[in-house]
CSV table of C-alpha atoms in Angstrom, one decimal:
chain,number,residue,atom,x,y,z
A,1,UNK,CA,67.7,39.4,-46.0
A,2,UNK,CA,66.5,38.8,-42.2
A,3,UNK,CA,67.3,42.4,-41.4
A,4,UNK,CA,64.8,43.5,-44.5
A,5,UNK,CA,62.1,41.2,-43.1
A,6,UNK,CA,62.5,42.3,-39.6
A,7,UNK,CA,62.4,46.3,-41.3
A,8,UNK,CA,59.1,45.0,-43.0
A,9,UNK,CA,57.9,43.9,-40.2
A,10,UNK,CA,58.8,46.7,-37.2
A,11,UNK,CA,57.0,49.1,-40.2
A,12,UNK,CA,54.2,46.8,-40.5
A,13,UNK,CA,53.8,47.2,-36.9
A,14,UNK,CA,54.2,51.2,-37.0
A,15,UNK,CA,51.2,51.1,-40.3
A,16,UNK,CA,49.3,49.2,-37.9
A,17,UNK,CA,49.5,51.4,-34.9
A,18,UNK,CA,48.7,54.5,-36.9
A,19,UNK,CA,45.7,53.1,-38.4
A,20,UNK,CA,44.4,51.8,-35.2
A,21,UNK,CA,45.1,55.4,-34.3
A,22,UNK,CA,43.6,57.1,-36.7
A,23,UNK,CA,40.5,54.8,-36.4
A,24,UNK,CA,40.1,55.2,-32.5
A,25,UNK,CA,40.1,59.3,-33.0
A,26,UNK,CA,37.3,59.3,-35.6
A,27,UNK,CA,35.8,57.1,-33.1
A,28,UNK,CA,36.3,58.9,-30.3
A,29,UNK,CA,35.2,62.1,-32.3
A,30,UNK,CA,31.4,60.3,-33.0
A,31,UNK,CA,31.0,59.3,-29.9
A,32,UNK,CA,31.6,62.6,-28.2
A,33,UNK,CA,29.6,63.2,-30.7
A,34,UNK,CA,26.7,60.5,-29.7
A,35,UNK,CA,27.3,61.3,-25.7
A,36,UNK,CA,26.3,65.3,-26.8
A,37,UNK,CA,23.2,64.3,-27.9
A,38,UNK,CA,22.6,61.5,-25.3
A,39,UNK,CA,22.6,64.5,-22.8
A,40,UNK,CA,21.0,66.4,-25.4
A,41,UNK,CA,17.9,64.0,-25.2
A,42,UNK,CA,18.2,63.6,-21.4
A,43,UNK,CA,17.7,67.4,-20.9
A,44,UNK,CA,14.6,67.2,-23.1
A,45,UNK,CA,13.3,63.8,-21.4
A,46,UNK,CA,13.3,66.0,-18.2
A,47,UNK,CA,11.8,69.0,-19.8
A,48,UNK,CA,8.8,66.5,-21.3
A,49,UNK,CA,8.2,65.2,-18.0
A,50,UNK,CA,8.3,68.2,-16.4
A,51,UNK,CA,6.1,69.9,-18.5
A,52,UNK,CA,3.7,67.4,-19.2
A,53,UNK,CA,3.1,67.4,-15.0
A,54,UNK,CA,3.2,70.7,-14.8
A,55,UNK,CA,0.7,71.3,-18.2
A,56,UNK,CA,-1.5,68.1,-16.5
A,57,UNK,CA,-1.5,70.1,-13.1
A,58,UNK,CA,-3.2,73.4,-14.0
A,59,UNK,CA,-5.4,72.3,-16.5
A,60,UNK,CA,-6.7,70.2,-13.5
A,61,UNK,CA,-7.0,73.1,-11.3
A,62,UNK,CA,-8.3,75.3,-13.3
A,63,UNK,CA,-10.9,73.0,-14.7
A,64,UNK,CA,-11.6,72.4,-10.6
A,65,UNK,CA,-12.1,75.8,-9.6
A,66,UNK,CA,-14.2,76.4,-13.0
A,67,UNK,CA,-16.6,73.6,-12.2
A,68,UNK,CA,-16.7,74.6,-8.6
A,69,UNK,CA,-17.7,78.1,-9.4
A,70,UNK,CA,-20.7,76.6,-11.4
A,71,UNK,CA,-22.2,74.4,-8.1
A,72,UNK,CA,-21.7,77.9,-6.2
A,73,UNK,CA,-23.7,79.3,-9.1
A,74,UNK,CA,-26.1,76.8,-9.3
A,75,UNK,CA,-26.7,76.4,-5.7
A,76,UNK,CA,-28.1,80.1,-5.2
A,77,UNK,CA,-27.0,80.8,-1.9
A,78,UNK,CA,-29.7,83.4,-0.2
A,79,UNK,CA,-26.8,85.2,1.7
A,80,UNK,CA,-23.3,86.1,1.7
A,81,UNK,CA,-22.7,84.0,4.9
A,82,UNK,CA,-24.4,81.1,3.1
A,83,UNK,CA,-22.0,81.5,0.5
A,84,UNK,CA,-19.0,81.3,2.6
A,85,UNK,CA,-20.3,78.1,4.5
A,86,UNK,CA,-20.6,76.5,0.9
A,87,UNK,CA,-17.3,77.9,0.1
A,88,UNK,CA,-15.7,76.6,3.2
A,89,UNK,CA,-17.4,73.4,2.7
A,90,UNK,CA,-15.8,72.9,-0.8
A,91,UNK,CA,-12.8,74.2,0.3
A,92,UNK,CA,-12.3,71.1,3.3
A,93,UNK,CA,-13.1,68.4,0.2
A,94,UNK,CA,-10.5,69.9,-1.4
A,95,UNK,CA,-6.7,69.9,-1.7
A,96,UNK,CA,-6.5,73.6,-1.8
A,97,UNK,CA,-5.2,75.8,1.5
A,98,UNK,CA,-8.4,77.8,0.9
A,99,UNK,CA,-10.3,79.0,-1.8
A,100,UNK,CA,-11.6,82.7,-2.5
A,101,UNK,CA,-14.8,84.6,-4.9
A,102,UNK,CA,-13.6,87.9,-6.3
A,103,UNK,CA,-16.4,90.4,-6.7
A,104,UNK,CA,-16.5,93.1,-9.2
A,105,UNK,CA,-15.4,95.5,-7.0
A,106,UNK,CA,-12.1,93.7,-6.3
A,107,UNK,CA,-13.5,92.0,-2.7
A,108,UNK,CA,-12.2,88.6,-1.7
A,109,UNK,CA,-14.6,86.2,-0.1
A,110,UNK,CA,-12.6,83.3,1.6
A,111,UNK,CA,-13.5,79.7,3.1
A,112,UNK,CA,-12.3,81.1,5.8
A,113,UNK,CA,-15.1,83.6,6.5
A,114,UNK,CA,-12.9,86.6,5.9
A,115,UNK,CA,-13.8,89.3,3.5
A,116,UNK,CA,-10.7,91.7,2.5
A,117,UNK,CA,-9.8,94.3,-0.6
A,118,UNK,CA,-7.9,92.3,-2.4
A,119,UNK,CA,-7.4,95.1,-5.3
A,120,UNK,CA,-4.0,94.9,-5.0
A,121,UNK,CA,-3.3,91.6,-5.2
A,122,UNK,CA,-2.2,90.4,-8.7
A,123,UNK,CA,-4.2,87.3,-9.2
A,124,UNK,CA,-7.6,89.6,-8.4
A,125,UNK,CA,-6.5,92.1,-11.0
A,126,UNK,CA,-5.9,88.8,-13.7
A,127,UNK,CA,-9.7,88.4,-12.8
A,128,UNK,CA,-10.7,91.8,-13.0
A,129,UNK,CA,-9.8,92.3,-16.5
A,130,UNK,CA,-11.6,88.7,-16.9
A,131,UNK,CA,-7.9,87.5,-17.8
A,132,UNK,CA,-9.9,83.4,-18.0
A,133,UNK,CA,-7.2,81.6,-16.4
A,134,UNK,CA,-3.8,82.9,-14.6
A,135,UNK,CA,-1.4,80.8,-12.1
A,136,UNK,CA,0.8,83.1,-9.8
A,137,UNK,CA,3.3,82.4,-7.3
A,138,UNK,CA,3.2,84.4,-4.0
A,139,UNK,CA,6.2,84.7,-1.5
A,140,UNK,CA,6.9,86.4,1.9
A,141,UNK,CA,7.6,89.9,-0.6
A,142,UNK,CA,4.5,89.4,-2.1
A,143,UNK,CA,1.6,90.3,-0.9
A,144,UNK,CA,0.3,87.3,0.8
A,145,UNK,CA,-2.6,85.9,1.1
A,146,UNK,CA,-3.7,84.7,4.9
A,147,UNK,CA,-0.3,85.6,5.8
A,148,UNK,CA,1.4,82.3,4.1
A,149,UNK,CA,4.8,82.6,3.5
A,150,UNK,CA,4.7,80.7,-0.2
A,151,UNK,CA,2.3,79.5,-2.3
A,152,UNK,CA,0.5,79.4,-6.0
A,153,UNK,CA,-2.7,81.1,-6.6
A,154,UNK,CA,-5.0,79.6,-9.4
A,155,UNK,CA,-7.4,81.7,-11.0
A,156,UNK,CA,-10.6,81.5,-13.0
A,157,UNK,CA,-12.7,84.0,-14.3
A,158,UNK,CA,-16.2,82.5,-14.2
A,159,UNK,CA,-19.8,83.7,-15.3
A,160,UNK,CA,-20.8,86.4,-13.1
A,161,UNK,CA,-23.2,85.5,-10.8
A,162,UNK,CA,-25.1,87.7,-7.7
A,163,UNK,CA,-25.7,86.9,-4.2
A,164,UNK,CA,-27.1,89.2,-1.9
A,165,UNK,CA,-27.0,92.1,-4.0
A,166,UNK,CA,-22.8,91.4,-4.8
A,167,UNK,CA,-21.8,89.9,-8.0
A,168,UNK,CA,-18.7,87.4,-8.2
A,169,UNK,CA,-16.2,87.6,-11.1
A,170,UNK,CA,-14.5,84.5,-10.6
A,171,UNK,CA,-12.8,82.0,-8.3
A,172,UNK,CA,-9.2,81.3,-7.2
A,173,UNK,CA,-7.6,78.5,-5.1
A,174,UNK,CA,-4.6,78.7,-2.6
A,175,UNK,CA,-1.8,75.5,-2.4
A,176,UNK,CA,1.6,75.2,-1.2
A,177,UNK,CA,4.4,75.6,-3.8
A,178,UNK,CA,5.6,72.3,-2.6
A,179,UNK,CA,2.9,70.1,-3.5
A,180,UNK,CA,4.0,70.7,-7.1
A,181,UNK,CA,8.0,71.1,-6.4
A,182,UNK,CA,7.6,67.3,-5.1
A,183,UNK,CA,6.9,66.0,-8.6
A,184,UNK,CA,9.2,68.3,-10.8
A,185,UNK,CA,12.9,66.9,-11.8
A,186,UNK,CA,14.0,70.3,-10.4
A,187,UNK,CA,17.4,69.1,-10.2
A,188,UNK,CA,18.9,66.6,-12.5
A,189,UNK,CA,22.8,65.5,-13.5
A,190,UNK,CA,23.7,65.4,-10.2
A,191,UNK,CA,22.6,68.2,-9.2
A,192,UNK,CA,24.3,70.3,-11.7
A,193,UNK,CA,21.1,70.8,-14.6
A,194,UNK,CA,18.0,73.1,-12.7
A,195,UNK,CA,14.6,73.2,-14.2
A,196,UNK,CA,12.0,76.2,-13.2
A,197,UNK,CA,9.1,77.2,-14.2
A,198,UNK,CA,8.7,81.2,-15.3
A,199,UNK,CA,6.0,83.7,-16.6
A,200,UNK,CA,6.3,85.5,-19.4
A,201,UNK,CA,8.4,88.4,-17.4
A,202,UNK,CA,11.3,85.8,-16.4
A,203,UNK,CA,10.0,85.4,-12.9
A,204,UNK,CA,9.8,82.1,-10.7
A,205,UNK,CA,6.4,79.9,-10.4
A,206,UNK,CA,8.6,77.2,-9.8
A,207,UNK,CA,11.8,76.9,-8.3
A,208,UNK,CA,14.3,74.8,-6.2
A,209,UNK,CA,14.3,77.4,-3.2
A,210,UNK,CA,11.5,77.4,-0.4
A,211,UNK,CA,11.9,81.4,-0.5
A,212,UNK,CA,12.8,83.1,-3.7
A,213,UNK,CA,13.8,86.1,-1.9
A,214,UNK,CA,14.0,89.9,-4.2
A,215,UNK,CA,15.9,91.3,-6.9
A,216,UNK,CA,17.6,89.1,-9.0
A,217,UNK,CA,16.7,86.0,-7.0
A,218,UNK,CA,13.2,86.1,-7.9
A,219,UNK,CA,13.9,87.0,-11.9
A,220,UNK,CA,15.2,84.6,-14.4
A,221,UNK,CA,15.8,87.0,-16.9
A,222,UNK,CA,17.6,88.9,-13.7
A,223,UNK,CA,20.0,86.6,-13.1
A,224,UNK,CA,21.2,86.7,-16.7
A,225,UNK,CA,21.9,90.4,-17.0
A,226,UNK,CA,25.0,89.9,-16.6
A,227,UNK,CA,25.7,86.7,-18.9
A,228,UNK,CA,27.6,86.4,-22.3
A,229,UNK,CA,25.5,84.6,-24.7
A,230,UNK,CA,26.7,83.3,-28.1
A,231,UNK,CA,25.7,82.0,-31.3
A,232,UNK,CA,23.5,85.4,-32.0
A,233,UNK,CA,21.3,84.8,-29.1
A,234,UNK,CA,20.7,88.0,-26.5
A,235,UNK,CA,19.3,89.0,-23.6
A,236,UNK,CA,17.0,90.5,-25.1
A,237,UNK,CA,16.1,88.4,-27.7
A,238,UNK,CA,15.7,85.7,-25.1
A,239,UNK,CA,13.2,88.1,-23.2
A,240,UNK,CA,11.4,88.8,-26.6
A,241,UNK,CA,11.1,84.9,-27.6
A,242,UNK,CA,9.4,84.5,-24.1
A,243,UNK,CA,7.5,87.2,-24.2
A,244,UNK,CA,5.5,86.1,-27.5
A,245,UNK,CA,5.5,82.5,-26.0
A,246,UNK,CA,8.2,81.1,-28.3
A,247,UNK,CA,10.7,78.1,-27.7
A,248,UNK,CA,14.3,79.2,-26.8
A,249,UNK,CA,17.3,77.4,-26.7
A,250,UNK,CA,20.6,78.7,-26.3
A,251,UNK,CA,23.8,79.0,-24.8
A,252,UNK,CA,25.6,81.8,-22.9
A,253,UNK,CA,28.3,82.1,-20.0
A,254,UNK,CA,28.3,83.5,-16.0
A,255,UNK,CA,31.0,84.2,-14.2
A,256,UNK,CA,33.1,82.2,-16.1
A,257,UNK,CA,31.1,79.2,-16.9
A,258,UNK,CA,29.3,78.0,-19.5
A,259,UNK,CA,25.4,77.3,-20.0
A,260,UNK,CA,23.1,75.4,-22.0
A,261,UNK,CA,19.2,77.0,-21.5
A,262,UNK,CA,16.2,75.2,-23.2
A,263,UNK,CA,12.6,76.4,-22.5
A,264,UNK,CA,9.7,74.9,-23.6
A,265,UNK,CA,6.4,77.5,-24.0
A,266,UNK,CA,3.1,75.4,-22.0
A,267,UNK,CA,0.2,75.8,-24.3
A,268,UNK,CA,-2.5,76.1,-21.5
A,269,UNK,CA,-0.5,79.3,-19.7
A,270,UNK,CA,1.7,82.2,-20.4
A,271,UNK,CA,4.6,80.4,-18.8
A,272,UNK,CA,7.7,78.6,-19.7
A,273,UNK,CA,9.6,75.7,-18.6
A,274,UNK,CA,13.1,76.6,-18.7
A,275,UNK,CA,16.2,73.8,-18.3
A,276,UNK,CA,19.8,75.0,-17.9
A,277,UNK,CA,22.9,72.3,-17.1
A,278,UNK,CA,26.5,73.2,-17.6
A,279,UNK,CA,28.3,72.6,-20.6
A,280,UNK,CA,31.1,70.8,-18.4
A,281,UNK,CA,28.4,68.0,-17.8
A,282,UNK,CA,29.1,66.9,-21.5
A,283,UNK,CA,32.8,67.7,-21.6
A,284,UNK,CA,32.8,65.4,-17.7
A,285,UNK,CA,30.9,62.4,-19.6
A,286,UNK,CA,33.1,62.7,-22.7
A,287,UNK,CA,36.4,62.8,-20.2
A,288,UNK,CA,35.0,59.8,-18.4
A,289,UNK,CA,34.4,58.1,-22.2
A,290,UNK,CA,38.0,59.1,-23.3
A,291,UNK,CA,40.1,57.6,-20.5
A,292,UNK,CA,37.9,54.5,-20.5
A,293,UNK,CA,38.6,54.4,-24.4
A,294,UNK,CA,42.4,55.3,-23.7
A,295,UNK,CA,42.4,52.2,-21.5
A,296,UNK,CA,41.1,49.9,-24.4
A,297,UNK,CA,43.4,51.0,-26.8
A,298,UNK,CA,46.8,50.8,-25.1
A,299,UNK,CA,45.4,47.3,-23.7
A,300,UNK,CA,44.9,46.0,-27.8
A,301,UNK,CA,48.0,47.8,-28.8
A,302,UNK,CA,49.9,45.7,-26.2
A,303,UNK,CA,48.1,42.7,-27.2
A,304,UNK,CA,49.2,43.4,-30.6
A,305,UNK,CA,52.9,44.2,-30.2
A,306,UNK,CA,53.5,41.7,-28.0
A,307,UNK,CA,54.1,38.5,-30.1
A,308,UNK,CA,55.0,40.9,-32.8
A,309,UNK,CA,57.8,42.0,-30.8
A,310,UNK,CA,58.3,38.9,-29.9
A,311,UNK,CA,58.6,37.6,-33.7
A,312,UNK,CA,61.0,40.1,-34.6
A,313,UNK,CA,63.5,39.5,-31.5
A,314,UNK,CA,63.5,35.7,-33.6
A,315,UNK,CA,64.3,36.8,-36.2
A,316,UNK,CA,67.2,39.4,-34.9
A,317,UNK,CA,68.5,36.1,-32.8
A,318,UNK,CA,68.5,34.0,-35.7
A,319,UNK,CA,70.0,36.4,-37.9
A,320,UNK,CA,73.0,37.0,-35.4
């Protein structure tokens, strides 16, 4: 009779463990679950503070230069010298490097008294073809502007206006890359997740690096040539979704590793702000979450078995 109790009770013990068991995996299974979308939501926090900032940042430039272009208009300037004064005048008042008047022959006027063809420089083409407002990054394989290594170009196209027989297009302003860089969560998950900021071709605005350098470097879509993407998604596709200033998310894998890439389309500017982390990130945090949990259960199974055991050598004892 004591050995059937004890039986009862060592598979009591077992029905016990195995549900404990079974409820710690479904568990465990949510809240991998839960930690994937925590991470989830923490890449989009960063992208929403990112691209508010960003989105908060040109509209403020671009409103700048526009509303600086109307005093220049306004004030009538009787010479092309008296132009540049103003210009350098607005341009020391200012947080831009230095500011420059395109004429419709493809002219640059500067704040620093200089007066250059600028027809081949990208930003004075945007105005040209009275593009109304264009942001471009600028590096030492650009063609610079006052021989600065790297910077952002903001420009407006503006009501023409004439002085001294030359009629201005529009108006751009000159700042260091870094001004904005400073405020971006560039790098986030310790380091692992990147955020940039891209055109509608794939190339940097925005970056971690001081110098983008060539090639791929300098080409989001560049870099991923050579990457594996799932779930349907494509190069190509990708570039496409961009292209018509859609939202993308997606995931794909380089040299061996895999990627999550979300990027968010700024409503103000043909650009993109992209976010990419490794996948490992989640699988790291849900390691982290499984040991910890591991820990917990072996420590209530103990406390469980213990005087359970404990009850069971009793009743072995008495029965001998």
């Amino acid at each position: 009779m004591r050995e059937l109790k004890t039986s009862h009770l060592l598979w009591g013990v077992v029905a016990v463990v195995v549900f404990i068991a079974l409820g710690m995996t479904l568990y465990v299974h949510q809240a991998d679950m839960m930690l994937a979308r925590m991470t989830a939501k923490s890449m989009q926090e960063i992208a929403d503070h990112d691209m508010a900032f960003v989105e908060n940042t040109l509209n403020r430039s671009w409103s700048g230069l526009s509303d600086l272009a109307q005093r220049l208009r306004a004030e009538r300037c009787g010479s092309l010298e008296d132009l540049q004064i103003r210009l350098n005048i607005e341009r020391s008042g200012s947080s831009y490097q230095n500011l420059y008047l395109v004429d419709s022959s493809g002219k640059t006027y500067s704040g620093a008294y200089l007066v250059t063809d600028g027809r081949k420089r990208p930003w004075v083409q945007d105005i040209l073809a009275r593009r109304p407002v264009t942001v471009r990054r600028l590096n030492r394989n650009n063609y610079r502007v006052d021989d600065q290594q790297e910077i952002l170009i903001y420009a407006v196209s503006c009501a023409p206006f004439s002085v001294g027989g030359v009629t201005f297009l529009g108006i751009a302003g000159q700042t260091n890359i870094r001004d904005m860089r400073r405020r971006m969560s560039l790098s986030s998950f310790g380091g692992r997740g990147s955020s940039y900021v891209v055109d509608a071709d794939g190339n940097y605005i925005v970056n971690e690096s001081d110098v983008i350098g060539i090639g791929a470097r300098a080409n989001l879509f560049k870099q991923l040539a050579g990457a594996d993407f799932q779930s349907g998604c494509s190069l190509e596709k990708l570039q496409k979704d961009v292209a018509d200033g859609r939202d993308v998310s997606c995931t794909f894998i380089l040299n061996g590793e895999s990627f999550m890439l979300c990027m968010q389309h700024f409503k103000s500017a043909p650009c993109h702000l992209a976010v990419m982390v490794p996948e490992n990130v989640f699988a790291q945090q849900s390691r982290k979450f499984l040991l910890l949990t591991g820990v917990m259960l072996f420590l209530a199974l103990l406390a469980l078995d213990t005087p359970v055991i404990e009850s069971a050598d009793v009743l072995l004892a008495k029965g001998g």
